[in-house]
Coordinates of C-alpha atoms and ligand atoms in Angstrom, one line a residue:
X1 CA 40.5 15.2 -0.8
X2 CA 36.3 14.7 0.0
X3 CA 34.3 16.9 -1.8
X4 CA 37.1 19.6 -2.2
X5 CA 38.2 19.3 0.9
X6 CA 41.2 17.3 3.1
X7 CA 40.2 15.1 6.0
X8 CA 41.8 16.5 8.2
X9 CA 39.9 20.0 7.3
X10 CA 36.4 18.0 8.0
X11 CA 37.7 16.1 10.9
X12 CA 37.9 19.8 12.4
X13 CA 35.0 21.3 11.2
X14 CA 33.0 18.6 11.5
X15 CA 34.5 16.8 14.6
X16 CA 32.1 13.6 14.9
X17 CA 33.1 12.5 11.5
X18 CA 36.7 11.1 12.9
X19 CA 34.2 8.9 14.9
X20 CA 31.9 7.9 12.3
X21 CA 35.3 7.1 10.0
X22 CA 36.3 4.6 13.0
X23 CA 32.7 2.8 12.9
X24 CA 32.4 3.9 16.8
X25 CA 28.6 4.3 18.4
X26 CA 28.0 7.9 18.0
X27 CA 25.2 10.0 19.4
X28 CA 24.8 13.2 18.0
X29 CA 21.6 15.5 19.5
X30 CA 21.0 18.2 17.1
X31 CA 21.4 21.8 18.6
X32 CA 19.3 23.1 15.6
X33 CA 16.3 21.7 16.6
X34 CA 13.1 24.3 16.7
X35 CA 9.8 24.3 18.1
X36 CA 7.1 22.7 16.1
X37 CA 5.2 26.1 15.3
X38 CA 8.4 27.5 13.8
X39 CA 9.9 24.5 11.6
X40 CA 6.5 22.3 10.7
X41 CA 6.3 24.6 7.9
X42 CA 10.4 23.3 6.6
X43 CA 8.2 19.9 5.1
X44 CA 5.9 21.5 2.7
X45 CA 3.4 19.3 4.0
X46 CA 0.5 19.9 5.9
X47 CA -2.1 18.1 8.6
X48 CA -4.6 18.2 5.9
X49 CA -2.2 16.0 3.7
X50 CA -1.8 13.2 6.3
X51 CA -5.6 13.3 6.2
X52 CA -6.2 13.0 3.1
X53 CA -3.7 9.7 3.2
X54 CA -5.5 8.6 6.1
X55 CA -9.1 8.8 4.5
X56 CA -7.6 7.0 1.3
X57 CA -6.4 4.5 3.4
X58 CA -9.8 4.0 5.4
X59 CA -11.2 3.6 1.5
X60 CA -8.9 0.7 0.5
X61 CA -9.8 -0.9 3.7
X62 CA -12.8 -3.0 2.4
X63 CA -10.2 -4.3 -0.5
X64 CA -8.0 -5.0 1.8
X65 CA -10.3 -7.3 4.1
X66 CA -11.3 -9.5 1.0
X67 CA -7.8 -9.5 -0.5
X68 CA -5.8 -9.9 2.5
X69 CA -8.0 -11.5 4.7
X70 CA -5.5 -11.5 7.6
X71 CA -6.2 -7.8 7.7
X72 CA -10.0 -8.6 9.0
X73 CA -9.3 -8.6 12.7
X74 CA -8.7 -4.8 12.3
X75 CA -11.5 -4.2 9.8
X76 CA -9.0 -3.6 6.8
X77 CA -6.7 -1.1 8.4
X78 CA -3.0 -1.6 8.4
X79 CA -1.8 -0.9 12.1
X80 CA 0.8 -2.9 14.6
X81 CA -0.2 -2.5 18.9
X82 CA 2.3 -1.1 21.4
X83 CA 3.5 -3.2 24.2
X84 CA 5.1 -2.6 27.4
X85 CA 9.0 -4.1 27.5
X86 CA 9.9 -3.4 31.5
X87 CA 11.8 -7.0 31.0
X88 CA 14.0 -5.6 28.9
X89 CA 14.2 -2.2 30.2
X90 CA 15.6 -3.5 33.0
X91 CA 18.5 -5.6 31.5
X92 CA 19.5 -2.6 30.0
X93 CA 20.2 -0.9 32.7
X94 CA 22.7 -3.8 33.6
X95 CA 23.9 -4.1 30.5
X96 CA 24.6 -0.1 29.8
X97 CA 25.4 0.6 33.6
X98 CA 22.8 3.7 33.9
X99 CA 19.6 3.8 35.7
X100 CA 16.7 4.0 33.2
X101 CA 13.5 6.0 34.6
X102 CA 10.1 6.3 32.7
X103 CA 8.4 3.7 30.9
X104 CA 9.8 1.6 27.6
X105 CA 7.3 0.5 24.7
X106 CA 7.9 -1.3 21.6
X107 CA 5.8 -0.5 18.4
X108 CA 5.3 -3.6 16.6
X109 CA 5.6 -2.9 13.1
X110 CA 7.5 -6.2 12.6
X111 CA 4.1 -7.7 13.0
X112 CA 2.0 -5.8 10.2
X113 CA -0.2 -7.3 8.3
X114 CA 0.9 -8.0 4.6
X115 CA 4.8 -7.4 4.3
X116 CA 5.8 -7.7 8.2
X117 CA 7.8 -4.7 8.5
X118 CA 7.6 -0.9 8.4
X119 CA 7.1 -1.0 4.9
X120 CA 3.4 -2.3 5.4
X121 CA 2.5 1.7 5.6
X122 CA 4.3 3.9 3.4
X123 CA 5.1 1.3 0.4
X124 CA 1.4 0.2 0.4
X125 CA -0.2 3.1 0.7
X126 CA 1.6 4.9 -2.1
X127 CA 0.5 1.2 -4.3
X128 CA -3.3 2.1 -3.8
X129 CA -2.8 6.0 -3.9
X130 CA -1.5 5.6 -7.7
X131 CA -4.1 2.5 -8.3
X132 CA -6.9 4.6 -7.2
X133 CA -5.4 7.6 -9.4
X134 CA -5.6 5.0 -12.1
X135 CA -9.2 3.9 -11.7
X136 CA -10.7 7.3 -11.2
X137 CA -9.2 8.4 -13.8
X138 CA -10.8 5.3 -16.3
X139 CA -14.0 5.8 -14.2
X140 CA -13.6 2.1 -12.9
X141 CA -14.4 3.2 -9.6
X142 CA -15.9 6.6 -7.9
X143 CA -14.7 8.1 -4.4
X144 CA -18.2 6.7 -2.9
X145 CA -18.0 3.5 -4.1
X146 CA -17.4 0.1 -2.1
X147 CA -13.3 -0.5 -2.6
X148 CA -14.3 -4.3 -2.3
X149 CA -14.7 -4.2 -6.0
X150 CA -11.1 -3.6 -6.7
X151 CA -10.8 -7.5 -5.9
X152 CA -12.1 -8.6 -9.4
X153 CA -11.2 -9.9 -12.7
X154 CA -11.6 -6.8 -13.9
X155 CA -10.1 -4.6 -11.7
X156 CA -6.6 -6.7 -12.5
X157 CA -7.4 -6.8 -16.0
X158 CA -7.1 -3.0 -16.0
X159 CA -4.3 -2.6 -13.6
X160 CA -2.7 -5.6 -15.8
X161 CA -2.0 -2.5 -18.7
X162 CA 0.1 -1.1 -16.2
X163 CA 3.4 -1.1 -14.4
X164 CA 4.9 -0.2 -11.3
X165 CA 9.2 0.2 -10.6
X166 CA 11.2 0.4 -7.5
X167 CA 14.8 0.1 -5.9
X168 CA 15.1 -1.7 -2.5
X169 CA 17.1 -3.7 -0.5
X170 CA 14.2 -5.9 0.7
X171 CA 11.6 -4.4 3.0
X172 CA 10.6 -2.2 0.5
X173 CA 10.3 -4.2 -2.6
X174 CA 8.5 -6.7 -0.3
X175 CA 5.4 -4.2 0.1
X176 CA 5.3 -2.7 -2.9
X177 CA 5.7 -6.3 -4.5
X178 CA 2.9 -7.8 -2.8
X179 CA 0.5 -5.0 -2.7
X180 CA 1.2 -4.5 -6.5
X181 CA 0.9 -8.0 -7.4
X182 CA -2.2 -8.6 -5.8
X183 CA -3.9 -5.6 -7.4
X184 CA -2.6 -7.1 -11.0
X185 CA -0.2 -4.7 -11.6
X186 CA 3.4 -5.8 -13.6
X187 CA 5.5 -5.1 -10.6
X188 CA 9.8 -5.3 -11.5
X189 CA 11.8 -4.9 -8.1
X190 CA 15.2 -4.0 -8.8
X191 CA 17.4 -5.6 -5.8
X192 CA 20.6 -4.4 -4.2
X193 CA 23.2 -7.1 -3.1
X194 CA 22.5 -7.0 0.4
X195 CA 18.9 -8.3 -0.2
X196 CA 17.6 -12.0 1.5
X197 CA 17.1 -14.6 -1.0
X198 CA 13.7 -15.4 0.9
X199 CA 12.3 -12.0 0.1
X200 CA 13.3 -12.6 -3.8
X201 CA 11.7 -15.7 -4.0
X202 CA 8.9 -14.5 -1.9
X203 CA 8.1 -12.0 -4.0
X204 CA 8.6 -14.1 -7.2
X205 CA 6.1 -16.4 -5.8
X206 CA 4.0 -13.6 -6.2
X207 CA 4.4 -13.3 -9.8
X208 CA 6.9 -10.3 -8.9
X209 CA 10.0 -10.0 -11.5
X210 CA 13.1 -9.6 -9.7
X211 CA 16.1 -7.6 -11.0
X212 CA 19.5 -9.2 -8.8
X213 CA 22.2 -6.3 -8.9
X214 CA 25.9 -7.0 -7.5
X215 CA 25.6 -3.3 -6.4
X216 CA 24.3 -1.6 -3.2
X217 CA 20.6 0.6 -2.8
X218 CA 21.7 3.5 -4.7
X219 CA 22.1 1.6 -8.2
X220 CA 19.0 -0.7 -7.5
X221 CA 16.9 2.8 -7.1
X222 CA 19.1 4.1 -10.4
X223 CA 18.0 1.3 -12.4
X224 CA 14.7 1.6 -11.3
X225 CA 13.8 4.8 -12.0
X226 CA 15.9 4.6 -15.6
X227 CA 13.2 1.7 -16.2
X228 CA 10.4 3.9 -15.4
X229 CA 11.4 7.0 -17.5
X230 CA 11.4 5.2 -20.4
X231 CA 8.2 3.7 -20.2
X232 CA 5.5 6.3 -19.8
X233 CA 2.5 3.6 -18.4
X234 CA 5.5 2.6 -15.5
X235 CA 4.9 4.4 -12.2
X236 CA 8.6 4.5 -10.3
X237 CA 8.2 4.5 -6.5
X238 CA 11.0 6.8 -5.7
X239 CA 12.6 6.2 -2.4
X240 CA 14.6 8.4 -2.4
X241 CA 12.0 11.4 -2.7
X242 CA 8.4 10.3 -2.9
X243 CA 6.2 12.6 -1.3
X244 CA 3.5 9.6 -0.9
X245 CA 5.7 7.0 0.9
X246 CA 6.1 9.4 3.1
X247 CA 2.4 10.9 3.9
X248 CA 1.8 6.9 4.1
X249 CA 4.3 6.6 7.0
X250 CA 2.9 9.8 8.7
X251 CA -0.5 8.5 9.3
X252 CA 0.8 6.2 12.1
X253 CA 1.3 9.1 14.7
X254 CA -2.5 9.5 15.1
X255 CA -3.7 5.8 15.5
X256 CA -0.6 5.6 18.1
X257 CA -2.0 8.6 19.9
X258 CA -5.4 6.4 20.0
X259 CA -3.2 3.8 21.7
X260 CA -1.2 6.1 24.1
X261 CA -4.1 7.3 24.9
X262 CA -6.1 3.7 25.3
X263 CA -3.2 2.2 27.7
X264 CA -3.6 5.5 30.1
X265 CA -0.5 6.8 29.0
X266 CA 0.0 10.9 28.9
X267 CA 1.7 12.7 26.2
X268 CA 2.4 16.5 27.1
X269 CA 5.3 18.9 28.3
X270 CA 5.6 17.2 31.5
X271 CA 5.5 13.7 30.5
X272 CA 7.2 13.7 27.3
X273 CA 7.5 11.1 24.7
X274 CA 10.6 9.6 22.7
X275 CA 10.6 7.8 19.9
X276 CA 13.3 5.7 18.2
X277 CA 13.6 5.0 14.7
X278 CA 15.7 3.2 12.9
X279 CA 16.5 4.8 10.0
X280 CA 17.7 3.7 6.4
X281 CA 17.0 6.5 3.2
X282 CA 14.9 8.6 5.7
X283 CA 11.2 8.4 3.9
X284 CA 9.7 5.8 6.9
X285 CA 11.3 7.1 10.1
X286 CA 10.4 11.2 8.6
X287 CA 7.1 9.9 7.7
X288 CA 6.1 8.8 11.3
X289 CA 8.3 11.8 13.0
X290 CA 6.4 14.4 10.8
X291 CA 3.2 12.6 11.9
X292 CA 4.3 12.6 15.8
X293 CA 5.2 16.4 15.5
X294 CA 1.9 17.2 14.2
X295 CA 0.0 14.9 16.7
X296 CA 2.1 15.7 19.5
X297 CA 4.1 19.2 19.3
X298 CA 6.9 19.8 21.2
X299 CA 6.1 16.6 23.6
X300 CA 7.2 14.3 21.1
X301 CA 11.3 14.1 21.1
X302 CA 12.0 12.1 17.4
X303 CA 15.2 10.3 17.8
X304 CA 16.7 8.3 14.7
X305 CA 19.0 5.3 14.6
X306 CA 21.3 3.6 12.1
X307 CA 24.3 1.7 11.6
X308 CA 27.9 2.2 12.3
X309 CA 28.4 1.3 8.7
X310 CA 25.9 3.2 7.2
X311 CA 25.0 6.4 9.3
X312 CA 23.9 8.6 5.9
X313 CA 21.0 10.5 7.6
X314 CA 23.7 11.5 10.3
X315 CA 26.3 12.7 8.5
X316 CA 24.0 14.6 5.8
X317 CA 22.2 16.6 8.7
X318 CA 25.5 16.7 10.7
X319 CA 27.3 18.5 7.6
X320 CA 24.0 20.0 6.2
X321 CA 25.1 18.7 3.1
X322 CA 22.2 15.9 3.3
X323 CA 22.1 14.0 -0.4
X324 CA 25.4 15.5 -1.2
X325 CA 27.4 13.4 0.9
X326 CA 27.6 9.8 0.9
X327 CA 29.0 7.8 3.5
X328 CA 31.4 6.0 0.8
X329 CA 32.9 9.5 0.5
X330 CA 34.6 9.0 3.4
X331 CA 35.3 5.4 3.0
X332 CA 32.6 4.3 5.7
X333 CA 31.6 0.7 3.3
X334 CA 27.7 0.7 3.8
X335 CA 27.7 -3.0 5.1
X336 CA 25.5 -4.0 7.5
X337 CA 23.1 -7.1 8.1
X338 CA 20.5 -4.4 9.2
X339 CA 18.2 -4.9 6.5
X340 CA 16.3 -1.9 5.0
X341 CA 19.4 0.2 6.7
X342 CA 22.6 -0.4 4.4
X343 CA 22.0 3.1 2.9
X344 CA 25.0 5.4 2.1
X345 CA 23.1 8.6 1.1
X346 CA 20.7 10.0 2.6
X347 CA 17.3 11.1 0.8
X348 CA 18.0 15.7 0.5
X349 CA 13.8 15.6 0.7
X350 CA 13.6 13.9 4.3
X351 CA 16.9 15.6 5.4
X352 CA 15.7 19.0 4.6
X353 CA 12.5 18.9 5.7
X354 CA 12.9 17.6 9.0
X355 CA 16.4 18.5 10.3
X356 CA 14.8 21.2 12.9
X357 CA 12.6 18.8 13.8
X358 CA 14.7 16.1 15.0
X359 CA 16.4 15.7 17.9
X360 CA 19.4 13.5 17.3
X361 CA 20.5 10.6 15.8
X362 CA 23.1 7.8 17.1
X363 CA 24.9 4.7 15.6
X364 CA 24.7 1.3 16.9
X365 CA 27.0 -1.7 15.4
X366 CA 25.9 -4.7 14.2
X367 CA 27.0 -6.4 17.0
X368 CA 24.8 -4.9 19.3
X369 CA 21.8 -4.9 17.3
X370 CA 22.2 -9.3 17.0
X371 CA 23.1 -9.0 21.1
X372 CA 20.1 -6.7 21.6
X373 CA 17.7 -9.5 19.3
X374 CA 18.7 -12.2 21.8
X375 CA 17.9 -10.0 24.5
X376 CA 14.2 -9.1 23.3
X377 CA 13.6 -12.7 22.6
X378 CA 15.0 -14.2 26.1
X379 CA 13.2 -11.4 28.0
X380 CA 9.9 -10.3 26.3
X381 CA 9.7 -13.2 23.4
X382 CA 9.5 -11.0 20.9
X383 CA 11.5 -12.0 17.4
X384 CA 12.8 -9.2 15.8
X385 CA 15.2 -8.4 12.6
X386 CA 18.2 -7.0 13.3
X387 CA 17.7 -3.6 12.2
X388 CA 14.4 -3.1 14.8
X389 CA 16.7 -3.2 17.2
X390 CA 17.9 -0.2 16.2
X391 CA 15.8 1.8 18.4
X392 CA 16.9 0.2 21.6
X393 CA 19.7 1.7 23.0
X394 CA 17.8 4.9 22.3
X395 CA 16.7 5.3 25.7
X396 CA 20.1 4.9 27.3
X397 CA 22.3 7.5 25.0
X398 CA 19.5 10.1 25.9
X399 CA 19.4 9.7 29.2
X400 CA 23.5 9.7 29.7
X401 CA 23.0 13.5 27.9
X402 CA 20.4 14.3 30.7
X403 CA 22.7 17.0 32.4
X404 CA 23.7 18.5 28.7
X405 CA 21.1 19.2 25.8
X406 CA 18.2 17.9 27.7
X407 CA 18.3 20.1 30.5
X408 CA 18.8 23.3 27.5
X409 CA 15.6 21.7 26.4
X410 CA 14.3 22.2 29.8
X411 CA 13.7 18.7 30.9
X412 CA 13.5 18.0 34.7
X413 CA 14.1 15.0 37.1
X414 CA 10.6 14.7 37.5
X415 CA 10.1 15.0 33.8
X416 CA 12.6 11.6 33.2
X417 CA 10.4 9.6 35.8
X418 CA 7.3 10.4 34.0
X419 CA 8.8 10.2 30.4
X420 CA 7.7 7.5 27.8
X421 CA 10.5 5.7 25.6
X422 CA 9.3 4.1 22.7
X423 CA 11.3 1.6 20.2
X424 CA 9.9 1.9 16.6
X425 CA 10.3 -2.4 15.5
X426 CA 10.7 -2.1 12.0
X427 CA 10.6 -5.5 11.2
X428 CA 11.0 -8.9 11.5
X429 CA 7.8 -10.9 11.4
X430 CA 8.3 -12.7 8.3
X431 CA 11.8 -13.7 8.8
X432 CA 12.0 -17.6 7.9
X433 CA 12.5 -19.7 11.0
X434 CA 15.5 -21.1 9.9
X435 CA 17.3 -17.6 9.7
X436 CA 15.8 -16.1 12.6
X437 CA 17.4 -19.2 14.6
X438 CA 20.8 -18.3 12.8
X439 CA 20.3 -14.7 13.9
X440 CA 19.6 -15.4 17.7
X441 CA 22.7 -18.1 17.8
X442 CA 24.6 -15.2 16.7
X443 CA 23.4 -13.0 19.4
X444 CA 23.4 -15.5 22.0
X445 CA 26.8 -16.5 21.1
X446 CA 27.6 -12.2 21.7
X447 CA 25.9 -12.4 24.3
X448 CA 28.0 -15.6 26.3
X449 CA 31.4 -13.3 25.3
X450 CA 30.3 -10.6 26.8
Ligands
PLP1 C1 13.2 0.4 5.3 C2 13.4 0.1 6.7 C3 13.7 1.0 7.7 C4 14.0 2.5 7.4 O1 13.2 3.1 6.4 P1 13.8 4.2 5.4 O2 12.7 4.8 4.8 O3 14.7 3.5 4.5 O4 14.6 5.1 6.3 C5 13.9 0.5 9.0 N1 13.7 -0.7 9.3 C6 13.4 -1.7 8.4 C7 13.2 -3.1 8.8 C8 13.2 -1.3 7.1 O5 12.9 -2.2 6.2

């Protein structure tokens, strides 16, 4: 029995599950999805809250140039470019046997400033959201003053009374590390298994304290939060739910429409944009697709992508159970070298917020994701971590429903030819040289099998 009932009763109820269980790529498009006017409202959230993130975030800025100086070249603000990938585009076609119209981009948050990977926006922003809570609280600093400030003896001093918690397998821990660390904060990063041992002793190098747990996510976040609710001057960053990771995230859709807009591209009903996002808990790639519907509408199509091992958000929309399930429950083990993506239960908040929002969600192996990171490096140069990759095969399980859900959706041959396919790169900047060559011989050596 699985949560009171036999397989065999989900596997025909819930028919996809049987596929998931055999760790086969699945694609599921979501027929509950809604126009944006009718569901935005499901998130609780509004336009005026991604503001207000994006405002705080424009604050920090002159911290950020003193304290991180490699954040200078884009006057303090945390962003990653967009860049054309045709190259690669095109060797997909090969590789997937399916002709692959409209135009493929890659989002390069792999190469944020700071932590290197998605992380960079919602883990950071919700460190200097609950510093700057802290400070104009002890009237260290007012709304009008110069942020530079924050980069003083003082400023750590105070921050030095207080201490920050969180559960990660990596990614995470990394951001909130760093940006905690730097601030003067006593930052604890509780680790899952799966996590490098470069980002532990990067982050200890940091003066971070690392917590090592022979466990997966879900106890590292436990034994985070248990930390912080027995101390009350510990602030947990809750991954699972935190309403400010994710506002962090969502400010991304408006700079990229600045880009978009910048390389000449057009978003709007007849030249409509997809975006792939690998997904782990839920908090970064619902972050940015909240942000995308409320900057786009209905243009934007939010697709999300995780591992045959660990497809969480999948089966908890799928089943509308969301946090309920876990992938475990149905003996699916949760491992995968996708960093940032070994997650077995979904977060309920991101799930139920944005499941009539979404479009679908697929799974890719591991396989494919080190086959695909060859690929992107032999054909546009670009090194990537495994899970960024994620997001690229996006483009070729929407276009092989084109005749099915898409055309419900009312999308037209002419509409495919003018359509924009984006790949959300999570990460992969920071990887040490040594195990990004480790990770390429493994996809090359994929690759030369076939
Ligand atoms: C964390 C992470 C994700 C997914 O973010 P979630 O909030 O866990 O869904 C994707 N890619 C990388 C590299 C990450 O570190």
């Amino acid at each position: 029995m699985i949560l009171g009932r036999t397989r065999e009763s989900w596997y025909t109820h819930y028919p996809l599950i049987r596929h998931l269980v055999a760790l086969q790529p699945t694609t599921w498009f979501n027929p509950g999805v809604t126009p944006v006017a009718q569901a935005i409202g499901d998130v609780g959230l509004t336009a005026a809250d991604v503001a207000d993130a994006s405002a705080r975030l424009n604050r920090f800025a002159a911290y950020l140039q003193r304290a991180f100086p490699e954040t200078v070249a884009n006057n303090g603000i945390i962003e990653s470019d967009i860049v054309p990938i045709p190259h690669l585009q095109h060797v997909l076609s090969e590789r997937y046997d399916q002709p692959l119209p409209g135009a493929m981009w890659l989002k390069r948050d792999s190469h944020l400033p700071i932590s290197g990977s998605i992380k960079a926006r919602g883990g950071i922003y919700e460190v200097l959201k609950h510093a700057e809570d802290l400070a104009l609280a002890a009237e260290l600093l007012t709304l009008d003053d110069d942020y530079a400030l924050l980069d003083s003896d003082k400023a750590r001093a105070f921050f030095g009374q207080y201490k920050i918690a969180v559960g990660s397998t990596g990614n995470l821990g990394m951001s909130i590390g760093i940006m905690g660390a730097a601030l003067g904060f006593q930052v604890t990063v509780h680790m899952s298994a799966d996590a490098r041992q470069w980002k532990k002793d990067t982050l200890r190098c940091h003066g971070v304290e690392v917590i090592e747990y022979a466990s997966d996510y879900s106890v590292a976040v436990a034994q985070g939060r248990q930390q912080a609710e027995a101390d009350p001057t510990c602030h947990f960053v809750d991954d699972e739910n935190s309403v400010n990771l994710f506002l962090g995230y969502s400010v991304a859709a408006e700079r990229l429409k600045t880009q978009l807009a910048t390389a000449n591209i057009t978003v709007d009903a007849q030249h409509p944009l997809f975006v792939y996002l690998p997904c782990g808990v839920g908090g970064a790639p619902g972050g940015v697709a909240f942000g995308l519907k409320l900057a786009f509408g209905d243009a934007v199509h939010c697709i999300f992508a995780e591992p045959t091992h660990s497809p969480c958000m999948l089966l908890g929309v799928y089943t509308g159970l969301h946090d309920e399930v876990s992938v475990q429950d149905f003996g699916i083990d949760n491992v995968t070298a996708a960093d940032g993506l070994a997650v077995g239960r979904a977060s309920g908040f991101v799930g139920k917020a944005m499941q009539r929002l979404l479009d679908g969600f697929y799974t890719v192996s591991d396989d494919e994701m080190y086959s695909l990171l060859a690929l992107m490096e032999r054909h546009e140069g670009l090194r990537l971590e495994p899970s960024a990759l994620a997001g690229v095969p996006g483009i070729a399980r929407v276009l092989a429903d084109q005749q099915g859900y898409w055309q419900r959706a009312g999308l037209n041959l002419q509409n495919w030819a003018q359509a924009t396919h984006l790949v959300w790169a999570t990460g992969g900047s920071m990887v040490p040289g040594e195990e990004m060559d480790a990770y390429l011989a493994k996809g090359r050596e994929l690759l030369s099998k076939g």
